[in-house]
PDB file of C-alpha atoms and ligand atoms in Angstrom:
ATOM      1  CA  MET A   1     104.999  85.054  88.320  1.00 95.00           C
ATOM      2  CA  VAL A   2     101.843  83.899  86.950  1.00 97.00           C
ATOM      3  CA  LEU A   3     101.009  80.130  86.548  1.00 97.00           C
ATOM      4  CA  GLY A   4      99.816  78.874  83.242  1.00 95.00           C
ATOM      5  CA  TYR A   5     100.173  76.584  80.295  1.00 94.00           C
ATOM      6  CA  ASN A   6     102.664  76.994  77.456  1.00 90.00           C
ATOM      7  CA  ASN A   7      99.996  76.175  74.576  1.00 90.00           C
ATOM      8  CA  LEU A   8      96.336  77.114  73.927  1.00 89.00           C
ATOM      9  CA  GLY A   9      95.212  73.469  73.737  1.00 88.00           C
ATOM     10  CA  ASP A  10      96.036  72.880  77.545  1.00 89.00           C
ATOM     11  CA  TYR A  11      93.884  75.938  78.300  1.00 89.00           C
ATOM     12  CA  LEU A  12      91.116  74.762  76.539  1.00 85.00           C
ATOM     13  CA  HIS A  13      91.250  71.187  77.640  1.00 83.00           C
ATOM     14  CA  ASN A  14      92.307  71.150  81.152  1.00 79.00           C
ATOM     15  CA  GLN A  15      89.429  72.800  82.841  1.00 80.00           C
ATOM     16  CA  GLU A  16      90.097  71.741  86.489  1.00 90.00           C
ATOM     17  CA  PHE A  17      92.202  74.707  87.638  1.00 96.00           C
ATOM     18  CA  TYR A  18      91.190  77.715  85.537  1.00 96.00           C
ATOM     19  CA  PHE A  19      94.597  79.087  85.257  1.00 96.00           C
ATOM     20  CA  GLY A  20      94.169  82.829  84.141  1.00 95.00           C
ATOM     21  CA  ALA A  21      90.694  82.302  83.122  1.00 95.00           C
ATOM     22  CA  VAL A  22      87.514  84.287  83.280  1.00 97.00           C
ATOM     23  CA  PRO A  23      85.068  82.073  84.821  1.00 97.00           C
ATOM     24  CA  GLY A  24      81.305  82.862  84.184  1.00 98.00           C
ATOM     25  CA  ARG A  25      78.451  83.248  83.782  1.00 98.00           C
ATOM     26  CA  TYR A  26      78.555  82.989  87.628  1.00 98.00           C
ATOM     27  CA  ALA A  27      82.108  82.690  88.977  1.00 98.00           C
ATOM     28  CA  ASN A  28      82.223  80.611  92.357  1.00 98.00           C
ATOM     29  CA  ARG A  29      79.624  78.551  93.717  1.00 98.00           C
ATOM     30  CA  ILE A  30      75.731  78.164  93.545  1.00 98.00           C
ATOM     31  CA  ALA A  31      74.176  75.951  96.022  1.00 98.00           C
ATOM     32  CA  HIS A  32      72.661  72.782  94.370  1.00 98.00           C
ATOM     33  CA  GLY A  33      72.953  74.695  90.947  1.00 98.00           C
ATOM     34  CA  LYS A  34      69.630  76.053  91.592  1.00 98.00           C
ATOM     35  CA  PHE A  35      68.185  79.722  91.747  1.00 98.00           C
ATOM     36  CA  MET A  36      64.880  81.496  91.194  1.00 98.00           C
ATOM     37  CA  LEU A  37      64.468  84.626  89.247  1.00 97.00           C
ATOM     38  CA  ASP A  38      61.071  86.443  88.703  1.00 95.00           C
ATOM     39  CA  GLY A  39      59.213  83.394  90.194  1.00 95.00           C
ATOM     40  CA  LYS A  40      60.940  80.812  87.784  1.00 97.00           C
ATOM     41  CA  SER A  41      63.448  78.195  88.984  1.00 98.00           C
ATOM     42  CA  TYR A  42      66.688  77.473  87.016  1.00 98.00           C
ATOM     43  CA  GLN A  43      68.827  74.402  87.131  1.00 98.00           C
ATOM     44  CA  LEU A  44      72.598  74.662  86.407  1.00 98.00           C
ATOM     45  CA  PRO A  45      75.064  71.673  85.886  1.00 98.00           C
ATOM     46  CA  LEU A  46      76.385  70.290  89.314  1.00 98.00           C
ATOM     47  CA  ASN A  47      80.393  70.128  88.709  1.00 97.00           C
ATOM     48  CA  ASN A  48      81.495  70.563  92.266  1.00 97.00           C
ATOM     49  CA  GLY A  49      79.957  68.012  94.667  1.00 97.00           C
ATOM     50  CA  PRO A  50      76.329  68.901  95.212  1.00 98.00           C
ATOM     51  CA  ASN A  51      76.966  72.399  93.773  1.00 98.00           C
ATOM     52  CA  SER A  52      77.433  74.492  90.375  1.00 98.00           C
ATOM     53  CA  LEU A  53      81.023  76.001  90.280  1.00 98.00           C
ATOM     54  CA  HIS A  54      82.167  78.749  87.905  1.00 98.00           C
ATOM     55  CA  GLY A  55      79.365  78.792  85.648  1.00 98.00           C
ATOM     56  CA  GLY A  56      78.987  74.860  85.039  1.00 97.00           C
ATOM     57  CA  THR A  57      80.612  72.028  83.131  1.00 96.00           C
ATOM     58  CA  ASN A  58      80.950  74.061  79.961  1.00 96.00           C
ATOM     59  CA  GLY A  59      81.291  77.768  81.575  1.00 96.00           C
ATOM     60  CA  PHE A  60      83.140  80.745  80.203  1.00 96.00           C
ATOM     61  CA  ALA A  61      86.516  79.263  81.037  1.00 94.00           C
ATOM     62  CA  THR A  62      86.037  76.420  78.339  1.00 92.00           C
ATOM     63  CA  HIS A  63      85.639  79.041  75.498  1.00 93.00           C
ATOM     64  CA  ASN A  64      88.234  80.440  73.389  1.00 93.00           C
ATOM     65  CA  TRP A  65      86.816  84.176  73.390  1.00 96.00           C
ATOM     66  CA  SER A  66      87.303  86.265  70.454  1.00 98.00           C
ATOM     67  CA  ALA A  67      89.970  89.019  70.738  1.00 98.00           C
ATOM     68  CA  LYS A  68      90.334  92.479  69.371  1.00 98.00           C
ATOM     69  CA  GLU A  69      93.441  94.621  69.830  1.00 98.00           C
ATOM     70  CA  ILE A  70      92.774  98.068  71.452  1.00 98.00           C
ATOM     71  CA  ALA A  71      94.919 100.799  72.663  1.00 98.00           C
ATOM     72  CA  ASN A  72      97.594  99.369  75.110  1.00 98.00           C
ATOM     73  CA  GLY A  73      95.754  96.181  75.423  1.00 98.00           C
ATOM     74  CA  VAL A  74      93.104  93.524  74.091  1.00 98.00           C
ATOM     75  CA  GLU A  75      89.454  93.185  74.346  1.00 98.00           C
ATOM     76  CA  PHE A  76      87.925  89.668  74.661  1.00 98.00           C
ATOM     77  CA  THR A  77      84.168  89.080  73.618  1.00 98.00           C
ATOM     78  CA  LEU A  78      81.994  86.105  74.379  1.00 98.00           C
ATOM     79  CA  VAL A  79      78.323  85.650  73.428  1.00 98.00           C
ATOM     80  CA  SER A  80      76.727  83.002  75.815  1.00 98.00           C
ATOM     81  CA  PRO A  81      73.200  82.009  74.261  1.00 98.00           C
ATOM     82  CA  ASP A  82      69.914  81.983  76.077  1.00 98.00           C
ATOM     83  CA  GLY A  83      69.976  78.761  78.139  1.00 98.00           C
ATOM     84  CA  ASP A  84      73.664  78.187  78.094  1.00 98.00           C
ATOM     85  CA  GLN A  85      74.507  75.816  81.175  1.00 98.00           C
ATOM     86  CA  GLY A  86      70.901  76.671  82.234  1.00 98.00           C
ATOM     87  CA  TYR A  87      71.221  80.539  82.530  1.00 98.00           C
ATOM     88  CA  PRO A  88      68.401  82.616  81.040  1.00 98.00           C
ATOM     89  CA  GLY A  89      69.208  85.364  78.548  1.00 98.00           C
ATOM     90  CA  THR A  90      71.500  85.805  75.714  1.00 98.00           C
ATOM     91  CA  LEU A  91      74.642  87.420  77.538  1.00 98.00           C
ATOM     92  CA  THR A  92      77.297  89.342  75.806  1.00 98.00           C
ATOM     93  CA  ALA A  93      80.305  89.807  77.858  1.00 98.00           C
ATOM     94  CA  HIS A  94      83.504  91.807  77.184  1.00 98.00           C
ATOM     95  CA  VAL A  95      86.691  91.839  79.209  1.00 98.00           C
ATOM     96  CA  ARG A  96      89.266  94.730  78.135  1.00 98.00           C
ATOM     97  CA  TYR A  97      92.573  94.014  79.547  1.00 98.00           C
ATOM     98  CA  THR A  98      94.968  97.072  79.156  1.00 98.00           C
ATOM     99  CA  LEU A  99      98.424  97.784  80.481  1.00 98.00           C
ATOM    100  CA  ALA A 100      99.691 101.136  82.162  1.00 98.00           C
ATOM    101  CA  GLY A 101     103.113 101.036  83.697  1.00 97.00           C
ATOM    102  CA  ALA A 102     103.089  98.207  85.988  1.00 97.00           C
ATOM    103  CA  THR A 103      99.342  97.990  86.209  1.00 98.00           C
ATOM    104  CA  VAL A 104      97.186  95.462  84.297  1.00 98.00           C
ATOM    105  CA  ARG A 105      93.535  96.800  84.419  1.00 98.00           C
ATOM    106  CA  MET A 106      90.688  94.347  83.562  1.00 98.00           C
ATOM    107  CA  GLU A 107      87.404  96.082  82.758  1.00 98.00           C
ATOM    108  CA  TYR A 108      84.374  93.907  82.544  1.00 98.00           C
ATOM    109  CA  SER A 109      81.141  94.620  81.016  1.00 98.00           C
ATOM    110  CA  ALA A 110      77.943  92.482  79.913  1.00 98.00           C
ATOM    111  CA  THR A 111      74.488  92.968  78.637  1.00 98.00           C
ATOM    112  CA  THR A 112      71.551  90.415  78.614  1.00 98.00           C
ATOM    113  CA  ASP A 113      68.283  90.186  76.645  1.00 98.00           C
ATOM    114  CA  LYS A 114      66.443  88.566  79.583  1.00 98.00           C
ATOM    115  CA  PRO A 115      66.976  88.927  83.424  1.00 98.00           C
ATOM    116  CA  THR A 116      69.741  86.650  84.475  1.00 98.00           C
ATOM    117  CA  VAL A 117      72.541  86.468  87.046  1.00 98.00           C
ATOM    118  CA  ILE A 118      76.228  87.164  86.468  1.00 98.00           C
ATOM    119  CA  ASN A 119      79.565  87.234  88.404  1.00 98.00           C
ATOM    120  CA  LEU A 120      82.698  87.475  86.427  1.00 98.00           C
ATOM    121  CA  THR A 121      86.383  87.422  87.901  1.00 98.00           C
ATOM    122  CA  ASN A 122      89.851  86.484  86.743  1.00 98.00           C
ATOM    123  CA  HIS A 123      91.423  83.260  88.095  1.00 98.00           C
ATOM    124  CA  ALA A 124      95.055  84.005  87.592  1.00 98.00           C
ATOM    125  CA  TYR A 125      97.273  82.168  90.046  1.00 98.00           C
ATOM    126  CA  PHE A 126     100.273  84.178  91.387  1.00 98.00           C
ATOM    127  CA  ASN A 127     103.626  82.938  92.818  1.00 98.00           C
ATOM    128  CA  LEU A 128     105.636  85.901  93.503  1.00 98.00           C
ATOM    129  CA  SER A 129     108.810  83.848  93.832  1.00 96.00           C
ATOM    130  CA  GLY A 130     108.190  82.662  90.013  1.00 95.00           C
ATOM    131  CA  GLU A 131     106.018  80.215  88.376  1.00 93.00           C
ATOM    132  CA  GLY A 132     107.126  76.897  88.996  1.00 90.00           C
ATOM    133  CA  SER A 133     108.393  77.714  92.659  1.00 95.00           C
ATOM    134  CA  PRO A 134     107.116  75.157  95.168  1.00 95.00           C
ATOM    135  CA  SER A 135     105.135  77.002  97.450  1.00 97.00           C
ATOM    136  CA  ILE A 136     103.487  80.593  98.374  1.00 98.00           C
ATOM    137  CA  LEU A 137     103.104  79.736 102.029  1.00 98.00           C
ATOM    138  CA  GLY A 138     106.064  82.013 102.773  1.00 98.00           C
ATOM    139  CA  GLU A 139     104.569  85.225 101.121  1.00 98.00           C
ATOM    140  CA  LYS A 140     102.807  87.816 103.128  1.00 98.00           C
ATOM    141  CA  LEU A 141      99.140  88.705 102.448  1.00 99.00           C
ATOM    142  CA  THR A 142      97.301  91.637 103.487  1.00 99.00           C
ATOM    143  CA  LEU A 143      93.382  91.785 102.694  1.00 99.00           C
ATOM    144  CA  ASP A 144      91.478  95.036 103.148  1.00 99.00           C
ATOM    145  CA  ALA A 145      88.702  93.213 104.740  1.00 99.00           C
ATOM    146  CA  ASP A 146      87.319  93.293 108.259  1.00 99.00           C
ATOM    147  CA  GLN A 147      84.957  90.498 107.451  1.00 99.00           C
ATOM    148  CA  TYR A 148      84.433  87.538 105.464  1.00 99.00           C
ATOM    149  CA  THR A 149      81.783  85.047 104.468  1.00 99.00           C
ATOM    150  CA  PRO A 150      81.964  81.734 106.467  1.00 98.00           C
ATOM    151  CA  VAL A 151      80.856  78.702 104.661  1.00 98.00           C
ATOM    152  CA  ASP A 152      79.308  75.177 104.834  1.00 98.00           C
ATOM    153  CA  SER A 153      81.253  71.889 104.334  1.00 98.00           C
ATOM    154  CA  THR A 154      80.513  72.242 100.682  1.00 98.00           C
ATOM    155  CA  LEU A 155      81.890  75.860 100.499  1.00 98.00           C
ATOM    156  CA  ILE A 156      78.575  77.492 100.229  1.00 98.00           C
ATOM    157  CA  PRO A 157      78.080  80.518 102.263  1.00 98.00           C
ATOM    158  CA  THR A 158      76.043  80.091 105.506  1.00 98.00           C
ATOM    159  CA  GLY A 159      74.780  83.705 105.208  1.00 98.00           C
ATOM    160  CA  GLN A 160      76.438  84.982 108.054  1.00 98.00           C
ATOM    161  CA  ILE A 161      78.962  87.855 107.669  1.00 98.00           C
ATOM    162  CA  ALA A 162      81.579  87.337 110.247  1.00 98.00           C
ATOM    163  CA  ALA A 163      84.266  89.597 111.613  1.00 98.00           C
ATOM    164  CA  VAL A 164      87.747  88.241 111.080  1.00 98.00           C
ATOM    165  CA  ALA A 165      89.338  89.612 114.129  1.00 98.00           C
ATOM    166  CA  GLY A 166      90.633  86.982 116.319  1.00 98.00           C
ATOM    167  CA  THR A 167      90.484  84.313 113.531  1.00 98.00           C
ATOM    168  CA  PRO A 168      92.907  82.733 111.145  1.00 98.00           C
ATOM    169  CA  PHE A 169      91.223  84.874 108.571  1.00 99.00           C
ATOM    170  CA  ASP A 170      92.390  88.215 109.936  1.00 98.00           C
ATOM    171  CA  PHE A 171      94.690  89.603 107.221  1.00 99.00           C
ATOM    172  CA  THR A 172      94.181  93.244 108.025  1.00 99.00           C
ATOM    173  CA  HIS A 173      97.863  93.378 108.622  1.00 98.00           C
ATOM    174  CA  ALA A 174     100.520  91.769 106.501  1.00 98.00           C
ATOM    175  CA  THR A 175     100.604  87.895 107.644  1.00 98.00           C
ATOM    176  CA  THR A 176     102.682  85.092 106.267  1.00 98.00           C
ATOM    177  CA  ILE A 177     100.062  82.791 104.529  1.00 98.00           C
ATOM    178  CA  GLY A 178     101.549  79.608 105.944  1.00 98.00           C
ATOM    179  CA  ASP A 179     101.192  80.846 109.594  1.00 98.00           C
ATOM    180  CA  ARG A 180      97.723  79.754 110.342  1.00 98.00           C
ATOM    181  CA  ILE A 181      96.601  77.873 107.050  1.00 98.00           C
ATOM    182  CA  ASP A 182      96.594  74.566 108.808  1.00 98.00           C
ATOM    183  CA  ALA A 183      95.134  75.857 112.239  1.00 98.00           C
ATOM    184  CA  ALA A 184      92.546  73.750 114.143  1.00 98.00           C
ATOM    185  CA  ASN A 185      89.504  75.625 112.537  1.00 98.00           C
ATOM    186  CA  ASP A 186      86.372  74.189 110.771  1.00 98.00           C
ATOM    187  CA  GLN A 187      86.448  76.860 107.962  1.00 98.00           C
ATOM    188  CA  LEU A 188      89.961  75.717 107.105  1.00 98.00           C
ATOM    189  CA  LYS A 189      89.190  72.219 107.367  1.00 98.00           C
ATOM    190  CA  PHE A 190      86.154  72.381 105.034  1.00 98.00           C
ATOM    191  CA  ALA A 191      88.198  74.102 102.375  1.00 98.00           C
ATOM    192  CA  GLY A 192      91.653  72.567 102.901  1.00 98.00           C
ATOM    193  CA  GLY A 193      93.033  75.773 103.694  1.00 98.00           C
ATOM    194  CA  TYR A 194      92.005  79.351 102.489  1.00 98.00           C
ATOM    195  CA  ASP A 195      89.401  79.436  99.974  1.00 98.00           C
ATOM    196  CA  HIS A 196      86.953  81.916 101.274  1.00 98.00           C
ATOM    197  CA  ASN A 197      85.045  85.168 100.247  1.00 99.00           C
ATOM    198  CA  PHE A 198      86.277  88.324 101.968  1.00 99.00           C
ATOM    199  CA  VAL A 199      84.140  91.440 102.164  1.00 99.00           C
ATOM    200  CA  VAL A 200      86.305  94.334 100.792  1.00 99.00           C
ATOM    201  CA  ARG A 201      86.173  97.369 102.881  1.00 98.00           C
ATOM    202  CA  GLY A 202      84.756 100.527 101.365  1.00 98.00           C
ATOM    203  CA  THR A 203      82.071 101.176  98.873  1.00 98.00           C
ATOM    204  CA  PRO A 204      81.382  98.706  95.981  1.00 98.00           C
ATOM    205  CA  GLY A 205      81.368 100.248  92.702  1.00 98.00           C
ATOM    206  CA  THR A 206      84.397 102.461  93.540  1.00 98.00           C
ATOM    207  CA  LEU A 207      87.944 101.323  92.865  1.00 98.00           C
ATOM    208  CA  ARG A 208      89.643 100.839  96.119  1.00 98.00           C
ATOM    209  CA  PRO A 209      92.406  98.630  97.446  1.00 98.00           C
ATOM    210  CA  ALA A 210      91.557  94.860  98.111  1.00 99.00           C
ATOM    211  CA  ALA A 211      94.667  93.064  98.634  1.00 99.00           C
ATOM    212  CA  LYS A 212      98.524  93.034  98.678  1.00 98.00           C
ATOM    213  CA  VAL A 213     101.058  90.152  98.500  1.00 98.00           C
ATOM    214  CA  TYR A 214     104.699  90.585  99.281  1.00 98.00           C
ATOM    215  CA  ASP A 215     107.263  87.983  98.699  1.00 98.00           C
ATOM    216  CA  PRO A 216     110.168  88.466 101.325  1.00 97.00           C
ATOM    217  CA  ALA A 217     112.281  86.373  99.162  1.00 93.00           C
ATOM    218  CA  SER A 218     112.369  88.540  96.151  1.00 94.00           C
ATOM    219  CA  GLY A 219     110.698  91.901  97.396  1.00 97.00           C
ATOM    220  CA  ARG A 220     108.026  91.544  94.759  1.00 98.00           C
ATOM    221  CA  VAL A 221     104.743  93.069  95.555  1.00 98.00           C
ATOM    222  CA  LEU A 222     101.172  92.448  93.930  1.00 98.00           C
ATOM    223  CA  SER A 223      98.664  94.949  94.627  1.00 98.00           C
ATOM    224  CA  VAL A 224      94.969  94.253  93.729  1.00 99.00           C
ATOM    225  CA  ALA A 225      92.119  96.999  93.556  1.00 99.00           C
ATOM    226  CA  THR A 226      88.583  96.454  92.679  1.00 99.00           C
ATOM    227  CA  THR A 227      85.122  97.831  92.313  1.00 99.00           C
ATOM    228  CA  GLU A 228      83.595  94.613  93.404  1.00 99.00           C
ATOM    229  CA  PRO A 229      82.221  93.879  96.791  1.00 99.00           C
ATOM    230  CA  GLY A 230      84.109  90.782  97.717  1.00 99.00           C
ATOM    231  CA  ILE A 231      87.446  88.908  96.912  1.00 99.00           C
ATOM    232  CA  GLN A 232      88.034  85.041  96.994  1.00 99.00           C
ATOM    233  CA  PHE A 233      91.443  84.274  98.573  1.00 99.00           C
ATOM    234  CA  TYR A 234      92.090  80.837  97.146  1.00 98.00           C
ATOM    235  CA  ALA A 235      95.565  79.328  98.420  1.00 98.00           C
ATOM    236  CA  GLY A 236      95.726  76.649  95.723  1.00 98.00           C
ATOM    237  CA  ASN A 237      94.957  73.805  97.984  1.00 98.00           C
ATOM    238  CA  PHE A 238      93.399  71.662  94.999  1.00 97.00           C
ATOM    239  CA  LEU A 239      96.669  71.902  92.917  1.00 97.00           C
ATOM    240  CA  ASP A 240      97.716  68.413  92.840  1.00 96.00           C
ATOM    241  CA  GLY A 241     100.848  68.300  90.629  1.00 95.00           C
ATOM    242  CA  SER A 242      99.027  67.194  87.586  1.00 94.00           C
ATOM    243  CA  ALA A 243      99.407  70.325  85.607  1.00 94.00           C
ATOM    244  CA  LYS A 244     102.876  71.595  84.384  1.00 91.00           C
ATOM    245  CA  GLY A 245     103.722  75.056  83.319  1.00 91.00           C
ATOM    246  CA  PRO A 246     106.281  76.711  80.987  1.00 89.00           C
ATOM    247  CA  SER A 247     109.062  76.004  83.624  1.00 88.00           C
ATOM    248  CA  GLY A 248     108.332  72.426  83.606  1.00 86.00           C
ATOM    249  CA  GLY A 249     107.767  72.055  87.111  1.00 80.00           C
ATOM    250  CA  PRO A 250     104.613  70.477  88.294  1.00 93.00           C
ATOM    251  CA  TYR A 251     102.196  72.841  89.996  1.00 96.00           C
ATOM    252  CA  VAL A 252     102.039  71.208  93.532  1.00 97.00           C
ATOM    253  CA  LYS A 253      99.461  72.006  96.351  1.00 98.00           C
ATOM    254  CA  ARG A 254      99.742  75.783  97.457  1.00 98.00           C
ATOM    255  CA  SER A 255     101.993  76.527  94.797  1.00 98.00           C
ATOM    256  CA  GLY A 256      99.974  79.518  93.429  1.00 98.00           C
ATOM    257  CA  LEU A 257      97.409  81.634  94.997  1.00 98.00           C
ATOM    258  CA  CYS A 258      94.281  83.457  93.580  1.00 98.00           C
ATOM    259  CA  LEU A 259      92.720  86.758  94.419  1.00 99.00           C
ATOM    260  CA  GLU A 260      89.276  86.341  92.559  1.00 99.00           C
ATOM    261  CA  THR A 261      87.591  89.846  92.855  1.00 99.00           C
ATOM    262  CA  GLN A 262      83.774  89.147  92.903  1.00 98.00           C
ATOM    263  CA  HIS A 263      80.267  89.258  94.311  1.00 98.00           C
ATOM    264  CA  TYR A 264      79.819  86.976  97.124  1.00 99.00           C
ATOM    265  CA  PRO A 265      79.325  83.192  96.300  1.00 99.00           C
ATOM    266  CA  ASP A 266      75.765  81.890  95.888  1.00 99.00           C
ATOM    267  CA  SER A 267      74.265  85.441  95.872  1.00 98.00           C
ATOM    268  CA  PRO A 268      71.311  84.328  93.718  1.00 98.00           C
ATOM    269  CA  ASN A 269      70.180  82.458  96.918  1.00 98.00           C
ATOM    270  CA  GLN A 270      71.313  84.886  99.523  1.00 98.00           C
ATOM    271  CA  ALA A 271      68.846  87.728 100.066  1.00 97.00           C
ATOM    272  CA  ASN A 272      71.192  89.755 102.396  1.00 97.00           C
ATOM    273  CA  PHE A 273      74.390  89.675  99.717  1.00 98.00           C
ATOM    274  CA  PRO A 274      74.757  92.327  97.119  1.00 98.00           C
ATOM    275  CA  SER A 275      72.716  91.485  94.218  1.00 98.00           C
ATOM    276  CA  THR A 276      73.934  89.722  91.062  1.00 98.00           C
ATOM    277  CA  GLU A 277      70.908  90.067  88.959  1.00 98.00           C
ATOM    278  CA  LEU A 278      71.238  91.862  85.423  1.00 98.00           C
ATOM    279  CA  LYS A 279      68.346  93.126  83.589  1.00 98.00           C
ATOM    280  CA  PRO A 280      67.827  93.923  79.975  1.00 98.00           C
ATOM    281  CA  GLY A 281      68.648  97.656  79.343  1.00 98.00           C
ATOM    282  CA  HIS A 282      71.238  97.679  82.174  1.00 98.00           C
ATOM    283  CA  THR A 283      74.990  97.103  81.705  1.00 98.00           C
ATOM    284  CA  TYR A 284      77.159  94.893  84.144  1.00 98.00           C
ATOM    285  CA  HIS A 285      80.353  96.868  84.825  1.00 98.00           C
ATOM    286  CA  SER A 286      83.435  95.804  86.903  1.00 98.00           C
ATOM    287  CA  VAL A 287      86.891  96.947  87.113  1.00 99.00           C
ATOM    288  CA  THR A 288      89.825  95.341  88.818  1.00 99.00           C
ATOM    289  CA  THR A 289      93.680  96.011  88.690  1.00 98.00           C
ATOM    290  CA  PHE A 290      96.754  94.055  89.252  1.00 98.00           C
ATOM    291  CA  THR A 291      99.788  96.054  89.956  1.00 98.00           C
ATOM    292  CA  MET A 292     103.341  94.683  90.282  1.00 98.00           C
ATOM    293  CA  GLY A 293     105.994  96.374  92.199  1.00 98.00           C
ATOM    294  CA  VAL A 294     109.360  95.913  94.425  1.00 97.00           C
ATOM    295  CA  GLU A 295     109.875  96.710  98.223  1.00 95.00           C
ATOM    296  CA  LYS A 296     113.000  96.040  99.861  1.00 82.00           C
TER     297      LYS A 296
HETATM  298  C1  GLA B   1      87.891  78.590  93.063  1.00 81.57           C
HETATM  299  C2  GLA B   1      87.349  77.856  94.008  1.00 81.57           C
HETATM  300  C3  GLA B   1      88.036  76.730  94.341  1.00 81.57           C
HETATM  301  C4  GLA B   1      88.545  75.848  93.392  1.00 81.57           C
HETATM  302  C5  GLA B   1      89.141  76.624  92.226  1.00 81.57           C
HETATM  303  C6  GLA B   1      89.563  75.983  91.153  1.00 81.57           C
HETATM  304  O1  GLA B   1      88.894  79.365  93.502  1.00 81.57           O
HETATM  305  O2  GLA B   1      86.912  78.610  95.108  1.00 81.57           O
HETATM  306  O3  GLA B   1      87.534  75.794  95.465  1.00 81.57           O
HETATM  307  O4  GLA B   1      87.594  75.363  92.980  1.00 81.57           O
HETATM  308  O5  GLA B   1      88.279  77.786  91.849  1.00 81.57           O
HETATM  309  O6  GLA B   1      90.352  74.798  91.249  1.00 81.57           O
END
């Protein structure tokens, strides 16, 4: 049910799609790859039109993290040096994946030796009908979100926090993904479908429900919970058939979806968004769970 490659080399060399990766140091986009911190300006690589995406050209997804076995799981570690991709401070990041029953828990932590910005997520693509199945458009999505952050034509948030009610972004009740994905709507046009950050209901920092996907064909259910303030629903609009998975079938447009728990895109440049700054002496901490189930 998760899209991916069948060998490590493909993960390291085909960087366009971020299958199963942990994008960083800053997952999602930073406008013009620029931000200010403590009066100093920083420039990141522009690898997505005019913007920096997923930490830049050689972001965390391009690295083979070191791995250590822990109880019921594995802990991955990456040390990103001061100045890596233009970001200040040596950042030490850990992601612990543990399995309990049908729940995969991802626990992220990080420390820095200089003030920096951080936003980590998991970029797994799901297709509950099975990896290699042609489309996710028949799956039903529920998002625990009454608001989302509209974007400009380069997918940078405008700064507005808008209500989903009455728009194709209203997933407060289970809705078939394909029903409105091609609706006449500028937000959908900019992104070629859903590729937007939703504001998760409830208090950031507490683990709470964020999303649920139901596949009527199989009865399979994926439930996502997170401590993060937001979740990017990406409908796999940029998949173009060039990548192939273990089943051999090409991964075509909208044959997988991502639910990337995160801080909002471009937060370092948006004063009204929750802060993504990390200071020395503090620890970044974030938890997301993916739970599989069946409902008939
Ligand atoms: C994120 C972005 C998308 C796309 C994918 C990778 O989900 O929001 O626009 O770049 O990563 O293909």
